[in-house]
Short mmCIF file of C-alpha atoms and ligand atoms in Angstrom, two decimals:
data_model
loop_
_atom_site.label_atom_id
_atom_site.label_comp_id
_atom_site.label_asym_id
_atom_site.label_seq_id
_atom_site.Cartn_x
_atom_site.Cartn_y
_atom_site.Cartn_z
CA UNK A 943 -0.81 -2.01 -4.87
CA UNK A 944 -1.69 -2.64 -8.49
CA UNK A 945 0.52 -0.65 -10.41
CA UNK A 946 4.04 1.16 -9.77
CA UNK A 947 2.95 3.32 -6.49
CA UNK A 948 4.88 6.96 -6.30
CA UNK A 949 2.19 9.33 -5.13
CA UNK A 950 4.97 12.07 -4.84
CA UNK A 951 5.94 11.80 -8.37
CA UNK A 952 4.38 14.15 -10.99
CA UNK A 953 2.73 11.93 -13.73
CA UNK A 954 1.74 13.34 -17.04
CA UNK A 955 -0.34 11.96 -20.16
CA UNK A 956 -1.50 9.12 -17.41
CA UNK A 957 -4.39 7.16 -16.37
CA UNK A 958 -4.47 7.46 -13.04
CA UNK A 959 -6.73 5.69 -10.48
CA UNK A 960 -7.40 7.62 -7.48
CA UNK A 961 -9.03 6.76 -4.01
CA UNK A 962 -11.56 8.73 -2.15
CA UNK A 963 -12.00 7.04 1.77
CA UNK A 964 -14.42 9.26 2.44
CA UNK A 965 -18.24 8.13 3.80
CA UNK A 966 -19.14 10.64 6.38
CA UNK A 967 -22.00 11.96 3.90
CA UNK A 968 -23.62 8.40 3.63
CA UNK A 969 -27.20 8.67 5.41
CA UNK A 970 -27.70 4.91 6.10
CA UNK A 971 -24.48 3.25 6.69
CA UNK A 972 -21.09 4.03 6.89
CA UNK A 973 -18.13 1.49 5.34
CA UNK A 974 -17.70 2.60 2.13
CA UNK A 975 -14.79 4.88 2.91
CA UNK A 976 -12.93 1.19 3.53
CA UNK A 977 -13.66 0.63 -0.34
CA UNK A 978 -10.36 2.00 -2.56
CA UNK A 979 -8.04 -0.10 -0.61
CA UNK A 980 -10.54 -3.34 -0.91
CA UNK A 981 -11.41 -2.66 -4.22
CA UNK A 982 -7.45 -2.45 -5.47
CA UNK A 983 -6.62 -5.89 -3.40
CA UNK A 984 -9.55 -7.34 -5.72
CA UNK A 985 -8.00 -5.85 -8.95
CA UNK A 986 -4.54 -7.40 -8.19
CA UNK A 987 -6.12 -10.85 -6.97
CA UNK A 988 -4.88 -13.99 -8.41
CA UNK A 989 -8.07 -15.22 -8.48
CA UNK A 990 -8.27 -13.39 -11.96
CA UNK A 991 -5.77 -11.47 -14.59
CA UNK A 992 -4.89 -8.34 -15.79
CA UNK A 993 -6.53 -8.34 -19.16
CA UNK A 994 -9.97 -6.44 -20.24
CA UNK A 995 -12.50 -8.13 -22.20
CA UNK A 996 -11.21 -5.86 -24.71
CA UNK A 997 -7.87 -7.68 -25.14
CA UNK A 998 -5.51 -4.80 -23.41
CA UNK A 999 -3.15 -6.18 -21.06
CA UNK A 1000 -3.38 -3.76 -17.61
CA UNK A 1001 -0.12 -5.64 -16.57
CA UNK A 1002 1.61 -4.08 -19.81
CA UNK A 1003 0.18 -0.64 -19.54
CA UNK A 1004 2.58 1.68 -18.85
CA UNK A 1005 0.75 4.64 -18.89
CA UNK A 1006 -1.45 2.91 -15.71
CA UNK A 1007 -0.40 4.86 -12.21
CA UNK A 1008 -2.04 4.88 -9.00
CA UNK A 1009 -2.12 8.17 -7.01
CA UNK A 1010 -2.84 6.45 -3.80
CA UNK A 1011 -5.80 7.86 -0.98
CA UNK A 1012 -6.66 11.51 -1.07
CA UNK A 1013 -6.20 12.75 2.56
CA UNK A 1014 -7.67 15.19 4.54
CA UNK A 1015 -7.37 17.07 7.74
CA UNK A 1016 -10.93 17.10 8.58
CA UNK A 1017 -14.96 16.91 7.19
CA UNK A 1018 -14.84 20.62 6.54
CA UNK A 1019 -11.63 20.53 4.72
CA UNK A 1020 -12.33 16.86 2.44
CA UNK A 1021 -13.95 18.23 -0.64
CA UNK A 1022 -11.40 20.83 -0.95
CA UNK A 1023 -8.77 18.10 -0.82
CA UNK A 1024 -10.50 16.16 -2.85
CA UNK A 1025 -10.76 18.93 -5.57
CA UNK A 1026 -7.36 19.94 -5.29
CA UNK A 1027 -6.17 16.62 -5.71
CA UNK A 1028 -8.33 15.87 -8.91
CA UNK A 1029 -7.21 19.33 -10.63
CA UNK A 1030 -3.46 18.80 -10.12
CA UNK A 1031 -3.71 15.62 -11.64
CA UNK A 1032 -5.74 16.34 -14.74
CA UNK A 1033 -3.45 19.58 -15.01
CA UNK A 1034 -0.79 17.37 -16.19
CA UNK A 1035 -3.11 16.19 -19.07
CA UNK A 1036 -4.08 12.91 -17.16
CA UNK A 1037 -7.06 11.05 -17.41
CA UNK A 1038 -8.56 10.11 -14.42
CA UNK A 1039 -11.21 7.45 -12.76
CA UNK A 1040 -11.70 7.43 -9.35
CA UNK A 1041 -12.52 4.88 -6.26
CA UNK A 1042 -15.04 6.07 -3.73
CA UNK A 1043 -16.09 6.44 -1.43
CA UNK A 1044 -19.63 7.36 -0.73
CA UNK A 1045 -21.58 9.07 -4.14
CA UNK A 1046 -21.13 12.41 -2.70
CA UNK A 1047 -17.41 12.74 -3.78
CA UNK A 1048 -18.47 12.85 -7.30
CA UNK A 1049 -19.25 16.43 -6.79
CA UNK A 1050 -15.82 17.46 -5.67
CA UNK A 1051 -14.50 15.17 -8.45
CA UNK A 1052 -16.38 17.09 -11.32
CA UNK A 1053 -15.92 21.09 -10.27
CA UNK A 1054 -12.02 19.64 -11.30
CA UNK A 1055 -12.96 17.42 -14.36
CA UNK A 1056 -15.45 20.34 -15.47
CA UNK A 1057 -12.82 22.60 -15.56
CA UNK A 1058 -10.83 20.56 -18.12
CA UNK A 1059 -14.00 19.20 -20.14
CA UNK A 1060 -16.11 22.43 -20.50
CA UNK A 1061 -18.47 20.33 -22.43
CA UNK A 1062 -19.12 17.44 -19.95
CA UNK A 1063 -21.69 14.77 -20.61
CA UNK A 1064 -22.33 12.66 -17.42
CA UNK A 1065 -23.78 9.27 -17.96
CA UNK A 1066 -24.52 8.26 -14.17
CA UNK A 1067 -25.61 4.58 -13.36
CA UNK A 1068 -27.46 4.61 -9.72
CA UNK A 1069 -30.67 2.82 -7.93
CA UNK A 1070 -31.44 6.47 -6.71
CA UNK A 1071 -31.13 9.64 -8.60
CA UNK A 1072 -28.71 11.42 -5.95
CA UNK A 1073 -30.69 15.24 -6.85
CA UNK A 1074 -32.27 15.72 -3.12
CA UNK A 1075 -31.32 19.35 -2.49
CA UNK A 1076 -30.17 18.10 0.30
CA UNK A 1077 -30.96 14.76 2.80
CA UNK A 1078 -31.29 15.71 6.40
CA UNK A 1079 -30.16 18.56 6.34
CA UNK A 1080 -26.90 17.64 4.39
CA UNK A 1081 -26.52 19.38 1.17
CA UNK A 1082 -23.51 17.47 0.33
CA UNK A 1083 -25.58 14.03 1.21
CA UNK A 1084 -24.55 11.09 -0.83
CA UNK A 1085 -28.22 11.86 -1.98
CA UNK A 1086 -27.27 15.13 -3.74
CA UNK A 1087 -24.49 15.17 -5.63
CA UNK A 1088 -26.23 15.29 -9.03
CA UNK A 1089 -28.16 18.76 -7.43
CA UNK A 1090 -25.09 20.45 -6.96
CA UNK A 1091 -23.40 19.53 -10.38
CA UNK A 1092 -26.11 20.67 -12.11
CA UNK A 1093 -26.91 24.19 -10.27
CA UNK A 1094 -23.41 24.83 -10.62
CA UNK A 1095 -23.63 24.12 -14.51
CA UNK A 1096 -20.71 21.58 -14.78
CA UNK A 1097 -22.55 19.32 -16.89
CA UNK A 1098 -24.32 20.21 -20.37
CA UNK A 1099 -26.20 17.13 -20.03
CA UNK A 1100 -27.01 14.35 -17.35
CA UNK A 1101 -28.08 11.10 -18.65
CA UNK A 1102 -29.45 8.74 -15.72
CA UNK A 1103 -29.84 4.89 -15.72
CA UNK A 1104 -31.24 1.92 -13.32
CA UNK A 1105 -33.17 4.56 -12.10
CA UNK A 1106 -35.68 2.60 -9.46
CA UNK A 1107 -36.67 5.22 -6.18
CA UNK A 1108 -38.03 8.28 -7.74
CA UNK A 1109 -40.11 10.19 -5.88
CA UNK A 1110 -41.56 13.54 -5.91
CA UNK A 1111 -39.45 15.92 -4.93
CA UNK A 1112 -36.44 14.56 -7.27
CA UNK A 1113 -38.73 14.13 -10.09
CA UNK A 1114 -39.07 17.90 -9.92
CA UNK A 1115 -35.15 18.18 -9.40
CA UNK A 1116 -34.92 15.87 -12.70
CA UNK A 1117 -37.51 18.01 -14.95
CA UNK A 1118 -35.79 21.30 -13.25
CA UNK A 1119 -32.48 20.43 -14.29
CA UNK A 1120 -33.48 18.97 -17.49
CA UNK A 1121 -32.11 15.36 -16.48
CA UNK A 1122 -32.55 12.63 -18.81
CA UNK A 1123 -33.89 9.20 -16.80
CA UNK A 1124 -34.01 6.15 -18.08
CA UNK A 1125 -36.18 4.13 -15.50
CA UNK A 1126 -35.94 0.67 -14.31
CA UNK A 1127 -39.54 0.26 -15.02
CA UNK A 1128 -39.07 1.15 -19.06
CA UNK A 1129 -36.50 -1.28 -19.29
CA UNK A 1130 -32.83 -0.63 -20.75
CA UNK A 1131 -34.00 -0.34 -24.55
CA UNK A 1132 -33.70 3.16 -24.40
CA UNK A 1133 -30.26 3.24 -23.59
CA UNK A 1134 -28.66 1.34 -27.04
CA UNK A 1135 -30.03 4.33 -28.86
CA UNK A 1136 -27.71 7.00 -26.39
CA UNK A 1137 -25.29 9.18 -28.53
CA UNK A 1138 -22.98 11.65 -26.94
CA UNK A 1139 -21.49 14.70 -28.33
CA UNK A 1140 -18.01 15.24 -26.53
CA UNK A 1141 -16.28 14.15 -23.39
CA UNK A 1142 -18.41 11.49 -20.86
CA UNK A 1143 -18.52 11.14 -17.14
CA UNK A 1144 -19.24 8.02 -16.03
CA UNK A 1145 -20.13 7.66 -12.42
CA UNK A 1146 -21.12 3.98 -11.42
CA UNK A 1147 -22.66 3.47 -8.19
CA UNK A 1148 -22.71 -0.11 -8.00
CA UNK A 1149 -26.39 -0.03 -6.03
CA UNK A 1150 -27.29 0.51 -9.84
CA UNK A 1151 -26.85 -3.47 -9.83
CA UNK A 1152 -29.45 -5.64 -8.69
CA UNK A 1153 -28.68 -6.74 -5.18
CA UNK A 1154 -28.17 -10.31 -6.20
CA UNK A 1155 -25.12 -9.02 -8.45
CA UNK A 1156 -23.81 -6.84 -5.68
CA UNK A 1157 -24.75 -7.31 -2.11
CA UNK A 1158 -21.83 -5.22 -0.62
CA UNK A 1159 -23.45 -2.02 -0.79
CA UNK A 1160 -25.58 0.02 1.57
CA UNK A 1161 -28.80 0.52 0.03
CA UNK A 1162 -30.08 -3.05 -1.25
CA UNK A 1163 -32.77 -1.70 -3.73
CA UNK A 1164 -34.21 -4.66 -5.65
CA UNK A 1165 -34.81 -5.14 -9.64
CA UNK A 1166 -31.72 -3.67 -10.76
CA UNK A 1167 -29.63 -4.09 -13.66
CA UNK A 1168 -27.17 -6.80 -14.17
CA UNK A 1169 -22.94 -7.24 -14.24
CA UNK A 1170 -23.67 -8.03 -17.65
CA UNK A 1171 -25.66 -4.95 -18.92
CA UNK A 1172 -23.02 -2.61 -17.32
CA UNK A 1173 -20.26 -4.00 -19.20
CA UNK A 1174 -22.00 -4.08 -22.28
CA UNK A 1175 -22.49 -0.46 -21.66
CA UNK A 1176 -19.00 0.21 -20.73
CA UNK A 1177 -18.23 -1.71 -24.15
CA UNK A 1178 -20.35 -0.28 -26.34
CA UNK A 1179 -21.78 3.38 -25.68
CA UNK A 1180 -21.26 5.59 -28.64
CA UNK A 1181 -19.29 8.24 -27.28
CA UNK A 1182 -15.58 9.43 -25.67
CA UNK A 1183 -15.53 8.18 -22.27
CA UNK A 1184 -12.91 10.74 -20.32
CA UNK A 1185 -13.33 8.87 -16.67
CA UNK A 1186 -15.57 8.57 -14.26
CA UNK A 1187 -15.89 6.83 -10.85
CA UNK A 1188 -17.25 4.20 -8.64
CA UNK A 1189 -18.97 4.62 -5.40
CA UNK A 1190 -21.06 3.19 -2.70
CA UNK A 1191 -19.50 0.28 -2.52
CA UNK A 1192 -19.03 -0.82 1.05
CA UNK A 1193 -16.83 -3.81 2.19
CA UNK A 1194 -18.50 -4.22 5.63
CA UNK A 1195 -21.64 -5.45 3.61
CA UNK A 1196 -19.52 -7.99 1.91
CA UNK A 1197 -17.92 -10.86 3.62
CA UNK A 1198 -16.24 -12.82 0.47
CA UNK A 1199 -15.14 -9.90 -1.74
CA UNK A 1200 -18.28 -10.88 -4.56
CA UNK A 1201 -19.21 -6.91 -4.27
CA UNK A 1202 -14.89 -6.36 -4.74
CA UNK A 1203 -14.56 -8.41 -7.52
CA UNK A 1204 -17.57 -6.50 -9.21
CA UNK A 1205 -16.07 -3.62 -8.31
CA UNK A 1206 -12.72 -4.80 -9.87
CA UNK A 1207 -14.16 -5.78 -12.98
CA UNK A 1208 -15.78 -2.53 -13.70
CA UNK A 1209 -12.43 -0.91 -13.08
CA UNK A 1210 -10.20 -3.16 -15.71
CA UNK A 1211 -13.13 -2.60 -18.22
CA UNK A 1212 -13.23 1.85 -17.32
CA UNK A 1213 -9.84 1.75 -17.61
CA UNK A 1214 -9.71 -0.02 -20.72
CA UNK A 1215 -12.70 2.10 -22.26
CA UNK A 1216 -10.80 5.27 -21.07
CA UNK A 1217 -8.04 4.30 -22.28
CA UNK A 1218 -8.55 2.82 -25.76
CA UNK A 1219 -10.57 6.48 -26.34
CA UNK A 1220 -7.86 8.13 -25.56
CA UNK A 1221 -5.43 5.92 -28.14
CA UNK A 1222 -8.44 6.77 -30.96
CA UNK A 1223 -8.53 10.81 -30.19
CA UNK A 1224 -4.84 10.72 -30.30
MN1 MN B 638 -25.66 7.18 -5.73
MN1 MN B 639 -27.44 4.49 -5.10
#
């Protein structure tokens, strides 16, 4: 494990890192659900160290807990556990950022962090833009997750990037719920001039990476963005990032760990975001 392990124990004023092994909603492939467990072993590797780009120390911080796998008796029961989980956590004024999973547990995830950040802003990095009403005949599809946040009003705003499989049906999703996309196509200029007003989401679903960056997902959708660009974003994007998650990433697609170590890397630098905003609003 990366960090002192005591699921049991209550934690408060915490950054906690949760995992979601859950991919029975994935339409293509299954695999990801093997993903929290891979994902930590790549965080604690010695192939690298526990400091951010940012300069904080993840070995030193003690405020750093992990709240091990959320469980779950069966598919009918996981989002309820999954909600559960995420609302008695951020009851005790933690922060949270969570491991998936396929990109449908973002929806359980957010009915809790909604609840907590009335205001929510969700900046959501993704090849596809997840708003099918639902994908054969699965409204809780890893395809959908951004249709249900929205109809259900737990976002004020949803800002979209490395946006590259639009088609019809979510465009009109996108214009109904008044989604913001910034396109592959346009190019990432768009995206140094975002400002948010109160808390951010940030959901990463590391297909949003071009598949040379990150084959160990399920859906290799060429032209995407680069490792680089998403930690400049991480680093840089003018508002108070509150947590957020990463999904789709799926360790039977990667035979080396180069998709884990990605994977990795984006959590340090969350963590560190989350955390440093946290210090600032303090
Ligand atoms: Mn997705
Ligand atoms: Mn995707």
């Amino acid at each position: 494990m990366m960090i002192p392990y005591s699921p049991t124990d209550p934690v408060e004023n915490a950054l906690c890192v949760l995992g979601i092994p859950l991919d029975h909603n994935s339409s293509f492939k299954r695999g990801a659900a093997q993903a929290p467990d891979r994902i930590r072993q790549c965080y604690a590797s010695d192939s690298s160290n526990l400091w951010t780009e940012t300069g904080i120390d993840l070995g030193q911080l003690d405020c750093l807990h992990d709240a091990g796998n959320v469980e779950w008796a069966s598919r009918e029961t996981a989002f309820s556990a999954v909600t559960s989980k995420a609302k008695t956590l951020l009851a005790q004024n933690n922060r949270l950022i969570s491991l998936g999973g396929d990109h449908s547990v973002t929806y359980p995830i957010v009915r809790a962090v909604a609840k907590v950040h009335p205001n929510l802003n969700i900046l959501h990095l993704d090849a596809h833009p997840d708003l099918y009403d639902n994908l054969d005949n699965n409204p809780h599809s890893h395809a959908s997750p951004f249709a249900r946040i929205m109809e259900q009003g737990y976002a004020r705003r949803l800002v979209q990037a490395g946006i590259r499989t639009m088609n019809s049906h979510q465009r009109k999703q996108a214009e109904r719920f008044k989604v913001e996309v910034h396109e592959m196509k346009d190019g990432l200029e768009g995206l140094s001039a975002l400002r948010f007003d109160g808390p951010v989401y940030l959901s990463i679903d590391l297909d949003c990476l071009d598949p040379a960056f990150a084959p160990g997902v399920s859906h290799h959708e060429p032209g995407g963005m680069t490792t680089r660009q998403v930690l400049d974003l991480l680093h840089t994007l003018d508002g108070k990032i509150i947590g957020g998650d990463i999904v789709e990433y799926n360790p039977d697609r990667d035979f080396i760990s180069v998709t884990g170590m990605v994977a990795a890397k984006f959590l340090k630098e969350m963590i560190g975001r989350v955390y440093a905003d946290r210090q600032a609003n303090s």
